[in-house]
Amino acid sequence: MVLKTRSLPDHILAVVQDKGTERPFSGEYDDFGESGTYLCRQCGLPLFRSKTKFHSGCGWPSFDEEINGAIARLADADGRRTEIVCKRCHAHLGHVFLGEGFTNKNTRHCVNSMSLDFVPQLDVEDTEEALFAAGCFWGVEYYLKKCPGVLKTEVGYAGGHKKNPTYQEVCTGATGHYEAIRVVFDPSRINYEKLAAYFFEIHDPTQANGQGPDIGEQYLSAIFYYNDEQKNSAIKLIKELEKLGYRVTTKLLPASPFWRAEMYHQDYYAKTGKQPYCHHYEKKFK
């Protein structure tokens, strides 16, 4: 199996690779109680189930039990605490404390939210990630969320040179970003090639200046690949489309940091009840 590390922005790298700590009570998953599974943000390995999460009042997500075999314990550099890291990719998660009496298990995994990802499924055993661009990210997300095996989507910006860009900045075309979508999926239910094929079928990969009525560099079609396996799958699909007569303009680019877009962009069509205006499904592959 290829180790599937993500391309992460600087503020997350400062935690998972440089062993930083986010400010208490500031994390996305501190005051969060949905049912599902918490994943390693760097490689997607499931780490904790929601039933093991509890409120400790410490300001960081707390869990009293990890998924068996998912976490390694190391002596912390301070000589006092015990660090916890992802067993697969060694991303820094936080620290573990024993004997505090918060729960019957007497264990508190104190974890940075930035080290975690969350999917609302309790039975997921592993995940993979894809990063696509196909015009307005509202419509791309609308269709990809319907794809069986997709666990989570986020819309944002990828491929540019400015850190943490805003929507207004991306719209000027000066940052070099694409409107992109991050897709977390279950490889036991759908593989990358099938997901990428579906990506090609929900937009027009032959349009070279945007997507539908949305014109501009930020609306171009692109696949950001995380490894050679993903790149080769994309190349194979493009060749198949070309044999069918499509003049594909989709760019293949190595994955770059994904910056999550503002919250009002997430699940836009689900929030508004509207329908996509420049995307539709068209079966292209035989």
PDB file of C-alpha atoms in Angstrom:
ATOM      1  CA  MET A   1       0.000   0.000   0.000  1.00  0.00           C
ATOM      2  CA  VAL A   2       1.259   3.478  -0.884  1.00  0.00           C
ATOM      3  CA  LEU A   3       1.553   5.778   2.120  1.00  0.00           C
ATOM      4  CA  LYS A   4      -1.035   8.464   1.443  1.00  0.00           C
ATOM      5  CA  THR A   5       0.234  11.631   3.085  1.00  0.00           C
ATOM      6  CA  ARG A   6      -1.648  14.810   2.283  1.00  0.00           C
ATOM      7  CA  SER A   7      -0.319  18.130   1.024  1.00  0.00           C
ATOM      8  CA  LEU A   8      -0.975  20.341   4.027  1.00  0.00           C
ATOM      9  CA  PRO A   9      -0.922  24.106   4.636  1.00  0.00           C
ATOM     10  CA  ASP A  10       1.682  25.622   6.920  1.00  0.00           C
ATOM     11  CA  HIS A  11      -0.509  26.038  10.018  1.00  0.00           C
ATOM     12  CA  ILE A  12      -1.285  22.294  10.049  1.00  0.00           C
ATOM     13  CA  LEU A  13       2.311  21.310   9.280  1.00  0.00           C
ATOM     14  CA  ALA A  14       3.378  23.376  12.299  1.00  0.00           C
ATOM     15  CA  VAL A  15       1.448  20.887  14.449  1.00  0.00           C
ATOM     16  CA  VAL A  16       1.721  17.490  12.742  1.00  0.00           C
ATOM     17  CA  GLN A  17       5.365  17.769  11.656  1.00  0.00           C
ATOM     18  CA  ASP A  18       6.887  20.448  13.894  1.00  0.00           C
ATOM     19  CA  LYS A  19       5.085  19.199  17.026  1.00  0.00           C
ATOM     20  CA  GLY A  20       3.362  22.486  17.729  1.00  0.00           C
ATOM     21  CA  THR A  21       0.259  22.966  19.875  1.00  0.00           C
ATOM     22  CA  GLU A  22      -2.852  24.905  18.907  1.00  0.00           C
ATOM     23  CA  ARG A  23      -4.325  27.390  21.368  1.00  0.00           C
ATOM     24  CA  PRO A  24      -6.701  25.826  23.918  1.00  0.00           C
ATOM     25  CA  PHE A  25     -10.425  26.059  23.112  1.00  0.00           C
ATOM     26  CA  SER A  26      -9.613  27.172  19.555  1.00  0.00           C
ATOM     27  CA  GLY A  27      -9.743  23.837  17.736  1.00  0.00           C
ATOM     28  CA  GLU A  28     -12.509  22.717  15.405  1.00  0.00           C
ATOM     29  CA  TYR A  29     -13.127  19.470  17.300  1.00  0.00           C
ATOM     30  CA  ASP A  30     -12.871  20.666  20.902  1.00  0.00           C
ATOM     31  CA  ASP A  31     -16.589  21.366  21.383  1.00  0.00           C
ATOM     32  CA  PHE A  32     -17.803  18.836  18.817  1.00  0.00           C
ATOM     33  CA  GLY A  33     -20.034  15.851  19.462  1.00  0.00           C
ATOM     34  CA  GLU A  34     -21.085  14.274  16.177  1.00  0.00           C
ATOM     35  CA  SER A  35     -21.011  10.515  15.698  1.00  0.00           C
ATOM     36  CA  GLY A  36     -18.225   9.200  13.496  1.00  0.00           C
ATOM     37  CA  THR A  37     -14.506   8.551  13.232  1.00  0.00           C
ATOM     38  CA  TYR A  38     -11.518  10.816  13.764  1.00  0.00           C
ATOM     39  CA  LEU A  39      -8.705  10.335  11.257  1.00  0.00           C
ATOM     40  CA  CYS A  40      -5.057  11.334  11.089  1.00  0.00           C
ATOM     41  CA  ARG A  41      -5.041  14.591   9.132  1.00  0.00           C
ATOM     42  CA  GLN A  42      -1.724  13.703   7.500  1.00  0.00           C
ATOM     43  CA  CYS A  43      -2.387  10.192   6.190  1.00  0.00           C
ATOM     44  CA  GLY A  44      -6.086   9.462   6.803  1.00  0.00           C
ATOM     45  CA  LEU A  45      -5.670   6.516   9.188  1.00  0.00           C
ATOM     46  CA  PRO A  46      -8.640   6.134  11.584  1.00  0.00           C
ATOM     47  CA  LEU A  47      -7.454   6.944  15.125  1.00  0.00           C
ATOM     48  CA  PHE A  48     -10.492   7.340  17.408  1.00  0.00           C
ATOM     49  CA  ARG A  49     -14.212   6.545  17.356  1.00  0.00           C
ATOM     50  CA  SER A  50     -16.586   9.210  18.620  1.00  0.00           C
ATOM     51  CA  LYS A  51     -17.862   7.027  21.463  1.00  0.00           C
ATOM     52  CA  THR A  52     -14.450   7.391  23.167  1.00  0.00           C
ATOM     53  CA  LYS A  53     -14.507  11.212  23.107  1.00  0.00           C
ATOM     54  CA  PHE A  54     -15.325  13.110  26.290  1.00  0.00           C
ATOM     55  CA  HIS A  55     -15.248  16.678  27.607  1.00  0.00           C
ATOM     56  CA  SER A  56     -12.294  17.135  29.929  1.00  0.00           C
ATOM     57  CA  GLY A  57     -12.350  20.929  30.046  1.00  0.00           C
ATOM     58  CA  CYS A  58      -8.694  21.077  29.018  1.00  0.00           C
ATOM     59  CA  GLY A  59      -9.343  22.982  25.781  1.00  0.00           C
ATOM     60  CA  TRP A  60      -8.392  20.189  23.364  1.00  0.00           C
ATOM     61  CA  PRO A  61     -10.303  17.124  22.103  1.00  0.00           C
ATOM     62  CA  SER A  62     -10.019  14.280  24.616  1.00  0.00           C
ATOM     63  CA  PHE A  63     -10.394  10.543  24.027  1.00  0.00           C
ATOM     64  CA  ASP A  64     -10.076   7.718  26.553  1.00  0.00           C
ATOM     65  CA  GLU A  65      -9.297   4.989  24.017  1.00  0.00           C
ATOM     66  CA  GLU A  66      -7.645   4.803  20.605  1.00  0.00           C
ATOM     67  CA  ILE A  67      -8.426   2.392  17.769  1.00  0.00           C
ATOM     68  CA  ASN A  68      -6.272  -0.664  18.326  1.00  0.00           C
ATOM     69  CA  GLY A  69      -2.856  -0.327  16.668  1.00  0.00           C
ATOM     70  CA  ALA A  70      -3.403   3.230  15.398  1.00  0.00           C
ATOM     71  CA  ILE A  71      -1.253   5.212  17.821  1.00  0.00           C
ATOM     72  CA  ALA A  72       2.323   5.033  19.080  1.00  0.00           C
ATOM     73  CA  ARG A  73       3.540   6.461  22.389  1.00  0.00           C
ATOM     74  CA  LEU A  74       6.919   8.180  22.638  1.00  0.00           C
ATOM     75  CA  ALA A  75       8.865   9.869  25.397  1.00  0.00           C
ATOM     76  CA  ASP A  76       8.332  13.610  24.929  1.00  0.00           C
ATOM     77  CA  ALA A  77      11.298  15.914  24.412  1.00  0.00           C
ATOM     78  CA  ASP A  78      10.411  17.680  27.685  1.00  0.00           C
ATOM     79  CA  GLY A  79      11.345  14.518  29.600  1.00  0.00           C
ATOM     80  CA  ARG A  80       8.029  14.488  31.485  1.00  0.00           C
ATOM     81  CA  ARG A  81       5.102  13.824  29.181  1.00  0.00           C
ATOM     82  CA  THR A  82       4.261  11.015  26.766  1.00  0.00           C
ATOM     83  CA  GLU A  83       3.772  12.089  23.170  1.00  0.00           C
ATOM     84  CA  ILE A  84       1.287  10.300  20.905  1.00  0.00           C
ATOM     85  CA  VAL A  85       1.795  10.012  17.141  1.00  0.00           C
ATOM     86  CA  CYS A  86       0.025   8.306  14.270  1.00  0.00           C
ATOM     87  CA  LYS A  87       1.402   4.781  14.058  1.00  0.00           C
ATOM     88  CA  ARG A  88       1.506   4.861  10.240  1.00  0.00           C
ATOM     89  CA  CYS A  89       2.897   8.291   9.316  1.00  0.00           C
ATOM     90  CA  HIS A  90       4.226   9.505  12.709  1.00  0.00           C
ATOM     91  CA  ALA A  91       2.234  12.752  12.605  1.00  0.00           C
ATOM     92  CA  HIS A  92       2.260  14.499  15.991  1.00  0.00           C
ATOM     93  CA  LEU A  93      -1.148  14.248  17.651  1.00  0.00           C
ATOM     94  CA  GLY A  94      -0.624  15.502  21.200  1.00  0.00           C
ATOM     95  CA  HIS A  95      -0.017  13.746  24.530  1.00  0.00           C
ATOM     96  CA  VAL A  96      -1.545  11.004  26.641  1.00  0.00           C
ATOM     97  CA  PHE A  97      -2.162  11.293  30.390  1.00  0.00           C
ATOM     98  CA  LEU A  98      -3.001   8.484  32.804  1.00  0.00           C
ATOM     99  CA  GLY A  99      -4.592   8.348  36.256  1.00  0.00           C
ATOM    100  CA  GLU A 100      -6.628  11.563  36.084  1.00  0.00           C
ATOM    101  CA  GLY A 101      -9.963   9.874  36.771  1.00  0.00           C
ATOM    102  CA  PHE A 102     -12.009  11.553  34.030  1.00  0.00           C
ATOM    103  CA  THR A 103     -13.461   8.229  32.836  1.00  0.00           C
ATOM    104  CA  ASN A 104     -13.381   4.615  33.973  1.00  0.00           C
ATOM    105  CA  LYS A 105     -10.523   3.976  31.574  1.00  0.00           C
ATOM    106  CA  ASN A 106      -8.417   6.568  33.423  1.00  0.00           C
ATOM    107  CA  THR A 107      -6.785   7.677  30.166  1.00  0.00           C
ATOM    108  CA  ARG A 108      -6.870  11.006  28.348  1.00  0.00           C
ATOM    109  CA  HIS A 109      -5.510  11.338  24.842  1.00  0.00           C
ATOM    110  CA  CYS A 110      -5.185  15.122  24.532  1.00  0.00           C
ATOM    111  CA  VAL A 111      -5.168  15.797  20.779  1.00  0.00           C
ATOM    112  CA  ASN A 112      -4.801  18.868  18.591  1.00  0.00           C
ATOM    113  CA  SER A 113      -7.799  19.410  16.310  1.00  0.00           C
ATOM    114  CA  MET A 114      -5.371  20.268  13.502  1.00  0.00           C
ATOM    115  CA  SER A 115      -3.974  16.751  13.746  1.00  0.00           C
ATOM    116  CA  LEU A 116      -7.418  15.308  13.090  1.00  0.00           C
ATOM    117  CA  ASP A 117      -9.937  14.917  10.308  1.00  0.00           C
ATOM    118  CA  PHE A 118     -13.503  13.716  10.878  1.00  0.00           C
ATOM    119  CA  VAL A 119     -15.923  11.602   8.850  1.00  0.00           C
ATOM    120  CA  PRO A 120     -19.477  10.756   9.961  1.00  0.00           C
ATOM    121  CA  GLN A 121     -19.039   6.986   9.604  1.00  0.00           C
ATOM    122  CA  LEU A 122     -18.289   4.636  12.481  1.00  0.00           C
ATOM    123  CA  ASP A 123     -17.112   1.601  10.518  1.00  0.00           C
ATOM    124  CA  VAL A 124     -14.423   3.084   8.259  1.00  0.00           C
ATOM    125  CA  GLU A 125     -11.143   1.129   8.402  1.00  0.00           C
ATOM    126  CA  ASP A 126      -8.981   3.345   6.180  1.00  0.00           C
ATOM    127  CA  THR A 127      -9.303   6.356   3.913  1.00  0.00           C
ATOM    128  CA  GLU A 128      -7.656   7.938   0.915  1.00  0.00           C
ATOM    129  CA  GLU A 129      -7.784  11.458  -0.446  1.00  0.00           C
ATOM    130  CA  ALA A 130      -8.195  13.080  -3.848  1.00  0.00           C
ATOM    131  CA  LEU A 131      -7.873  16.720  -4.920  1.00  0.00           C
ATOM    132  CA  PHE A 132      -9.745  17.953  -7.997  1.00  0.00           C
ATOM    133  CA  ALA A 133     -10.652  21.202  -9.750  1.00  0.00           C
ATOM    134  CA  ALA A 134     -13.476  21.481 -12.276  1.00  0.00           C
ATOM    135  CA  GLY A 135     -14.867  24.984 -12.261  1.00  0.00           C
ATOM    136  CA  CYS A 136     -17.123  26.449  -9.572  1.00  0.00           C
ATOM    137  CA  PHE A 137     -16.475  24.289  -6.521  1.00  0.00           C
ATOM    138  CA  TRP A 138     -20.112  24.498  -5.416  1.00  0.00           C
ATOM    139  CA  GLY A 139     -21.255  22.295  -8.292  1.00  0.00           C
ATOM    140  CA  VAL A 140     -18.319  19.897  -8.087  1.00  0.00           C
ATOM    141  CA  GLU A 141     -19.021  19.280  -4.416  1.00  0.00           C
ATOM    142  CA  TYR A 142     -22.744  18.835  -5.079  1.00  0.00           C
ATOM    143  CA  TYR A 143     -22.066  15.872  -7.366  1.00  0.00           C
ATOM    144  CA  LEU A 144     -19.068  14.335  -5.618  1.00  0.00           C
ATOM    145  CA  LYS A 145     -20.977  14.116  -2.330  1.00  0.00           C
ATOM    146  CA  LYS A 146     -23.446  11.829  -4.127  1.00  0.00           C
ATOM    147  CA  CYS A 147     -20.739   9.375  -5.181  1.00  0.00           C
ATOM    148  CA  PRO A 148     -20.873   6.085  -3.197  1.00  0.00           C
ATOM    149  CA  GLY A 149     -17.739   5.690  -1.089  1.00  0.00           C
ATOM    150  CA  VAL A 150     -17.116   9.417  -0.636  1.00  0.00           C
ATOM    151  CA  LEU A 151     -16.936  10.134   3.104  1.00  0.00           C
ATOM    152  CA  LYS A 152     -16.188  13.849   3.199  1.00  0.00           C
ATOM    153  CA  THR A 153     -15.726  16.832   0.899  1.00  0.00           C
ATOM    154  CA  GLU A 154     -14.325  20.297   1.471  1.00  0.00           C
ATOM    155  CA  VAL A 155     -14.098  23.120  -1.042  1.00  0.00           C
ATOM    156  CA  GLY A 156     -11.116  25.425  -1.135  1.00  0.00           C
ATOM    157  CA  TYR A 157      -8.146  26.642  -3.114  1.00  0.00           C
ATOM    158  CA  ALA A 158      -5.105  24.785  -4.501  1.00  0.00           C
ATOM    159  CA  GLY A 159      -2.266  25.338  -6.936  1.00  0.00           C
ATOM    160  CA  GLY A 160      -1.501  28.966  -6.141  1.00  0.00           C
ATOM    161  CA  HIS A 161       1.377  30.842  -4.568  1.00  0.00           C
ATOM    162  CA  LYS A 162      -0.320  32.895  -1.830  1.00  0.00           C
ATOM    163  CA  LYS A 163      -0.792  31.399   1.603  1.00  0.00           C
ATOM    164  CA  ASN A 164      -4.310  31.303   3.025  1.00  0.00           C
ATOM    165  CA  PRO A 165      -6.006  33.177   0.162  1.00  0.00           C
ATOM    166  CA  THR A 166      -9.495  34.599   0.415  1.00  0.00           C
ATOM    167  CA  TYR A 167     -12.247  34.021  -2.134  1.00  0.00           C
ATOM    168  CA  GLN A 168     -11.994  37.628  -3.240  1.00  0.00           C
ATOM    169  CA  GLU A 169      -8.248  37.269  -3.826  1.00  0.00           C
ATOM    170  CA  VAL A 170      -8.659  34.051  -5.811  1.00  0.00           C
ATOM    171  CA  CYS A 171     -11.351  35.665  -7.973  1.00  0.00           C
ATOM    172  CA  THR A 172      -8.870  38.328  -9.135  1.00  0.00           C
ATOM    173  CA  GLY A 173      -6.768  35.602 -10.763  1.00  0.00           C
ATOM    174  CA  ALA A 174      -3.647  37.033  -9.144  1.00  0.00           C
ATOM    175  CA  THR A 175      -2.998  34.213  -6.663  1.00  0.00           C
ATOM    176  CA  GLY A 176      -2.772  31.376  -9.199  1.00  0.00           C
ATOM    177  CA  HIS A 177      -5.244  29.202  -7.299  1.00  0.00           C
ATOM    178  CA  TYR A 178      -7.902  26.902  -8.676  1.00  0.00           C
ATOM    179  CA  GLU A 179     -11.265  26.466  -7.023  1.00  0.00           C
ATOM    180  CA  ALA A 180     -10.643  22.948  -5.746  1.00  0.00           C
ATOM    181  CA  ILE A 181     -12.295  20.204  -3.761  1.00  0.00           C
ATOM    182  CA  ARG A 182     -10.728  17.835  -1.269  1.00  0.00           C
ATOM    183  CA  VAL A 183     -12.360  14.408  -1.262  1.00  0.00           C
ATOM    184  CA  VAL A 184     -11.877  11.830   1.491  1.00  0.00           C
ATOM    185  CA  PHE A 185     -13.069   8.406   0.372  1.00  0.00           C
ATOM    186  CA  ASP A 186     -13.234   4.813   1.529  1.00  0.00           C
ATOM    187  CA  PRO A 187     -10.935   2.683  -0.696  1.00  0.00           C
ATOM    188  CA  SER A 188     -12.885  -0.451   0.236  1.00  0.00           C
ATOM    189  CA  ARG A 189     -15.956   1.034  -1.475  1.00  0.00           C
ATOM    190  CA  ILE A 190     -14.466   3.000  -4.373  1.00  0.00           C
ATOM    191  CA  ASN A 191     -10.944   3.184  -5.773  1.00  0.00           C
ATOM    192  CA  TYR A 192      -9.202   6.322  -6.987  1.00  0.00           C
ATOM    193  CA  GLU A 193      -9.604   5.492 -10.670  1.00  0.00           C
ATOM    194  CA  LYS A 194     -13.375   5.127 -10.386  1.00  0.00           C
ATOM    195  CA  LEU A 195     -13.591   8.352  -8.417  1.00  0.00           C
ATOM    196  CA  ALA A 196     -11.505  10.194 -11.012  1.00  0.00           C
ATOM    197  CA  ALA A 197     -13.695   8.769 -13.784  1.00  0.00           C
ATOM    198  CA  TYR A 198     -16.753  10.174 -12.020  1.00  0.00           C
ATOM    199  CA  PHE A 199     -14.938  13.546 -11.750  1.00  0.00           C
ATOM    200  CA  PHE A 200     -14.560  13.575 -15.542  1.00  0.00           C
ATOM    201  CA  GLU A 201     -18.250  12.739 -15.976  1.00  0.00           C
ATOM    202  CA  ILE A 202     -19.594  15.642 -13.883  1.00  0.00           C
ATOM    203  CA  HIS A 203     -17.894  18.434 -15.852  1.00  0.00           C
ATOM    204  CA  ASP A 204     -16.659  19.283 -19.333  1.00  0.00           C
ATOM    205  CA  PRO A 205     -12.929  18.451 -19.402  1.00  0.00           C
ATOM    206  CA  THR A 206     -12.655  19.804 -22.957  1.00  0.00           C
ATOM    207  CA  GLN A 207     -13.420  23.428 -22.046  1.00  0.00           C
ATOM    208  CA  ALA A 208     -10.099  25.270 -21.975  1.00  0.00           C
ATOM    209  CA  ASN A 209     -11.104  28.659 -20.554  1.00  0.00           C
ATOM    210  CA  GLY A 210     -13.214  27.766 -17.533  1.00  0.00           C
ATOM    211  CA  GLN A 211     -16.366  25.761 -16.895  1.00  0.00           C
ATOM    212  CA  GLY A 212     -19.704  26.657 -18.376  1.00  0.00           C
ATOM    213  CA  PRO A 213     -20.298  30.402 -18.058  1.00  0.00           C
ATOM    214  CA  ASP A 214     -17.546  30.760 -15.428  1.00  0.00           C
ATOM    215  CA  ILE A 215     -14.455  31.949 -17.271  1.00  0.00           C
ATOM    216  CA  GLY A 216     -11.016  32.353 -15.738  1.00  0.00           C
ATOM    217  CA  GLU A 217      -7.954  30.473 -14.543  1.00  0.00           C
ATOM    218  CA  GLN A 218      -9.534  29.662 -11.192  1.00  0.00           C
ATOM    219  CA  TYR A 219     -12.240  27.676 -13.013  1.00  0.00           C
ATOM    220  CA  LEU A 220      -9.958  25.426 -15.081  1.00  0.00           C
ATOM    221  CA  SER A 221     -10.059  21.634 -14.928  1.00  0.00           C
ATOM    222  CA  ALA A 222      -7.194  19.976 -13.032  1.00  0.00           C
ATOM    223  CA  ILE A 223      -6.257  16.872 -11.090  1.00  0.00           C
ATOM    224  CA  PHE A 224      -3.762  17.350  -8.277  1.00  0.00           C
ATOM    225  CA  TYR A 225      -2.144  13.960  -7.740  1.00  0.00           C
ATOM    226  CA  TYR A 226      -0.590  12.816  -4.457  1.00  0.00           C
ATOM    227  CA  ASN A 227       1.529  10.013  -5.884  1.00  0.00           C
ATOM    228  CA  ASP A 228       2.433   8.201  -9.099  1.00  0.00           C
ATOM    229  CA  GLU A 229      -0.453   5.775  -8.630  1.00  0.00           C
ATOM    230  CA  GLN A 230      -2.970   8.614  -8.832  1.00  0.00           C
ATOM    231  CA  LYS A 231      -1.105  10.288 -11.695  1.00  0.00           C
ATOM    232  CA  ASN A 232      -1.027   7.097 -13.744  1.00  0.00           C
ATOM    233  CA  SER A 233      -4.742   6.492 -13.159  1.00  0.00           C
ATOM    234  CA  ALA A 234      -5.504  10.005 -14.403  1.00  0.00           C
ATOM    235  CA  ILE A 235      -3.318   9.542 -17.489  1.00  0.00           C
ATOM    236  CA  LYS A 236      -5.092   6.256 -18.267  1.00  0.00           C
ATOM    237  CA  LEU A 237      -8.520   7.907 -18.046  1.00  0.00           C
ATOM    238  CA  ILE A 238      -7.479  10.851 -20.219  1.00  0.00           C
ATOM    239  CA  LYS A 239      -6.202   8.460 -22.898  1.00  0.00           C
ATOM    240  CA  GLU A 240      -9.517   6.594 -22.807  1.00  0.00           C
ATOM    241  CA  LEU A 241     -11.426   9.850 -23.244  1.00  0.00           C
ATOM    242  CA  GLU A 242      -9.202  10.899 -26.125  1.00  0.00           C
ATOM    243  CA  LYS A 243      -9.867   7.583 -27.881  1.00  0.00           C
ATOM    244  CA  LEU A 244     -13.567   8.385 -27.522  1.00  0.00           C
ATOM    245  CA  GLY A 245     -13.052  11.713 -29.273  1.00  0.00           C
ATOM    246  CA  TYR A 246     -12.769  14.100 -26.331  1.00  0.00           C
ATOM    247  CA  ARG A 247     -10.049  16.764 -26.547  1.00  0.00           C
ATOM    248  CA  VAL A 248      -9.206  16.823 -22.860  1.00  0.00           C
ATOM    249  CA  THR A 249      -7.679  20.004 -21.443  1.00  0.00           C
ATOM    250  CA  THR A 250      -7.524  18.830 -17.818  1.00  0.00           C
ATOM    251  CA  LYS A 251      -4.142  19.586 -16.284  1.00  0.00           C
ATOM    252  CA  LEU A 252      -2.245  17.052 -14.179  1.00  0.00           C
ATOM    253  CA  LEU A 253      -0.380  18.774 -11.369  1.00  0.00           C
ATOM    254  CA  PRO A 254       1.438  17.535  -8.255  1.00  0.00           C
ATOM    255  CA  ALA A 255      -0.618  18.181  -5.140  1.00  0.00           C
ATOM    256  CA  SER A 256      -0.045  21.515  -3.469  1.00  0.00           C
ATOM    257  CA  PRO A 257      -1.355  22.797  -0.119  1.00  0.00           C
ATOM    258  CA  PHE A 258      -5.136  22.880   0.034  1.00  0.00           C
ATOM    259  CA  TRP A 259      -6.571  25.940   1.752  1.00  0.00           C
ATOM    260  CA  ARG A 260     -10.136  25.392   2.935  1.00  0.00           C
ATOM    261  CA  ALA A 261     -12.528  28.056   1.664  1.00  0.00           C
ATOM    262  CA  GLU A 262     -14.711  30.215   3.859  1.00  0.00           C
ATOM    263  CA  MET A 263     -17.503  28.375   5.674  1.00  0.00           C
ATOM    264  CA  TYR A 264     -20.301  29.894   3.602  1.00  0.00           C
ATOM    265  CA  HIS A 265     -18.875  28.082   0.561  1.00  0.00           C
ATOM    266  CA  GLN A 266     -19.016  24.629   2.197  1.00  0.00           C
ATOM    267  CA  ASP A 267     -22.049  22.545   1.083  1.00  0.00           C
ATOM    268  CA  TYR A 268     -23.372  25.649  -0.651  1.00  0.00           C
ATOM    269  CA  TYR A 269     -26.159  23.979  -2.615  1.00  0.00           C
ATOM    270  CA  ALA A 270     -27.289  21.920   0.385  1.00  0.00           C
ATOM    271  CA  LYS A 271     -27.547  25.127   2.431  1.00  0.00           C
ATOM    272  CA  THR A 272     -29.369  27.164  -0.207  1.00  0.00           C
ATOM    273  CA  GLY A 273     -31.536  24.499  -1.823  1.00  0.00           C
ATOM    274  CA  LYS A 274     -30.393  25.666  -5.250  1.00  0.00           C
ATOM    275  CA  GLN A 275     -29.122  23.512  -8.134  1.00  0.00           C
ATOM    276  CA  PRO A 276     -25.775  23.610  -9.993  1.00  0.00           C
ATOM    277  CA  TYR A 277     -25.868  25.806 -13.096  1.00  0.00           C
ATOM    278  CA  CYS A 278     -22.647  24.754 -14.846  1.00  0.00           C
ATOM    279  CA  HIS A 279     -22.259  21.075 -13.927  1.00  0.00           C
ATOM    280  CA  HIS A 280     -24.244  17.997 -14.817  1.00  0.00           C
ATOM    281  CA  TYR A 281     -23.631  14.265 -15.006  1.00  0.00           C
ATOM    282  CA  GLU A 282     -22.855  12.772 -18.414  1.00  0.00           C
ATOM    283  CA  LYS A 283     -21.709   9.183 -18.772  1.00  0.00           C
ATOM    284  CA  LYS A 284     -18.488   9.252 -20.806  1.00  0.00           C
ATOM    285  CA  PHE A 285     -16.762   5.946 -20.120  1.00  0.00           C
ATOM    286  CA  LYS A 286     -18.050   2.690 -21.541  1.00  0.00           C
TER     287      LYS A 286
END
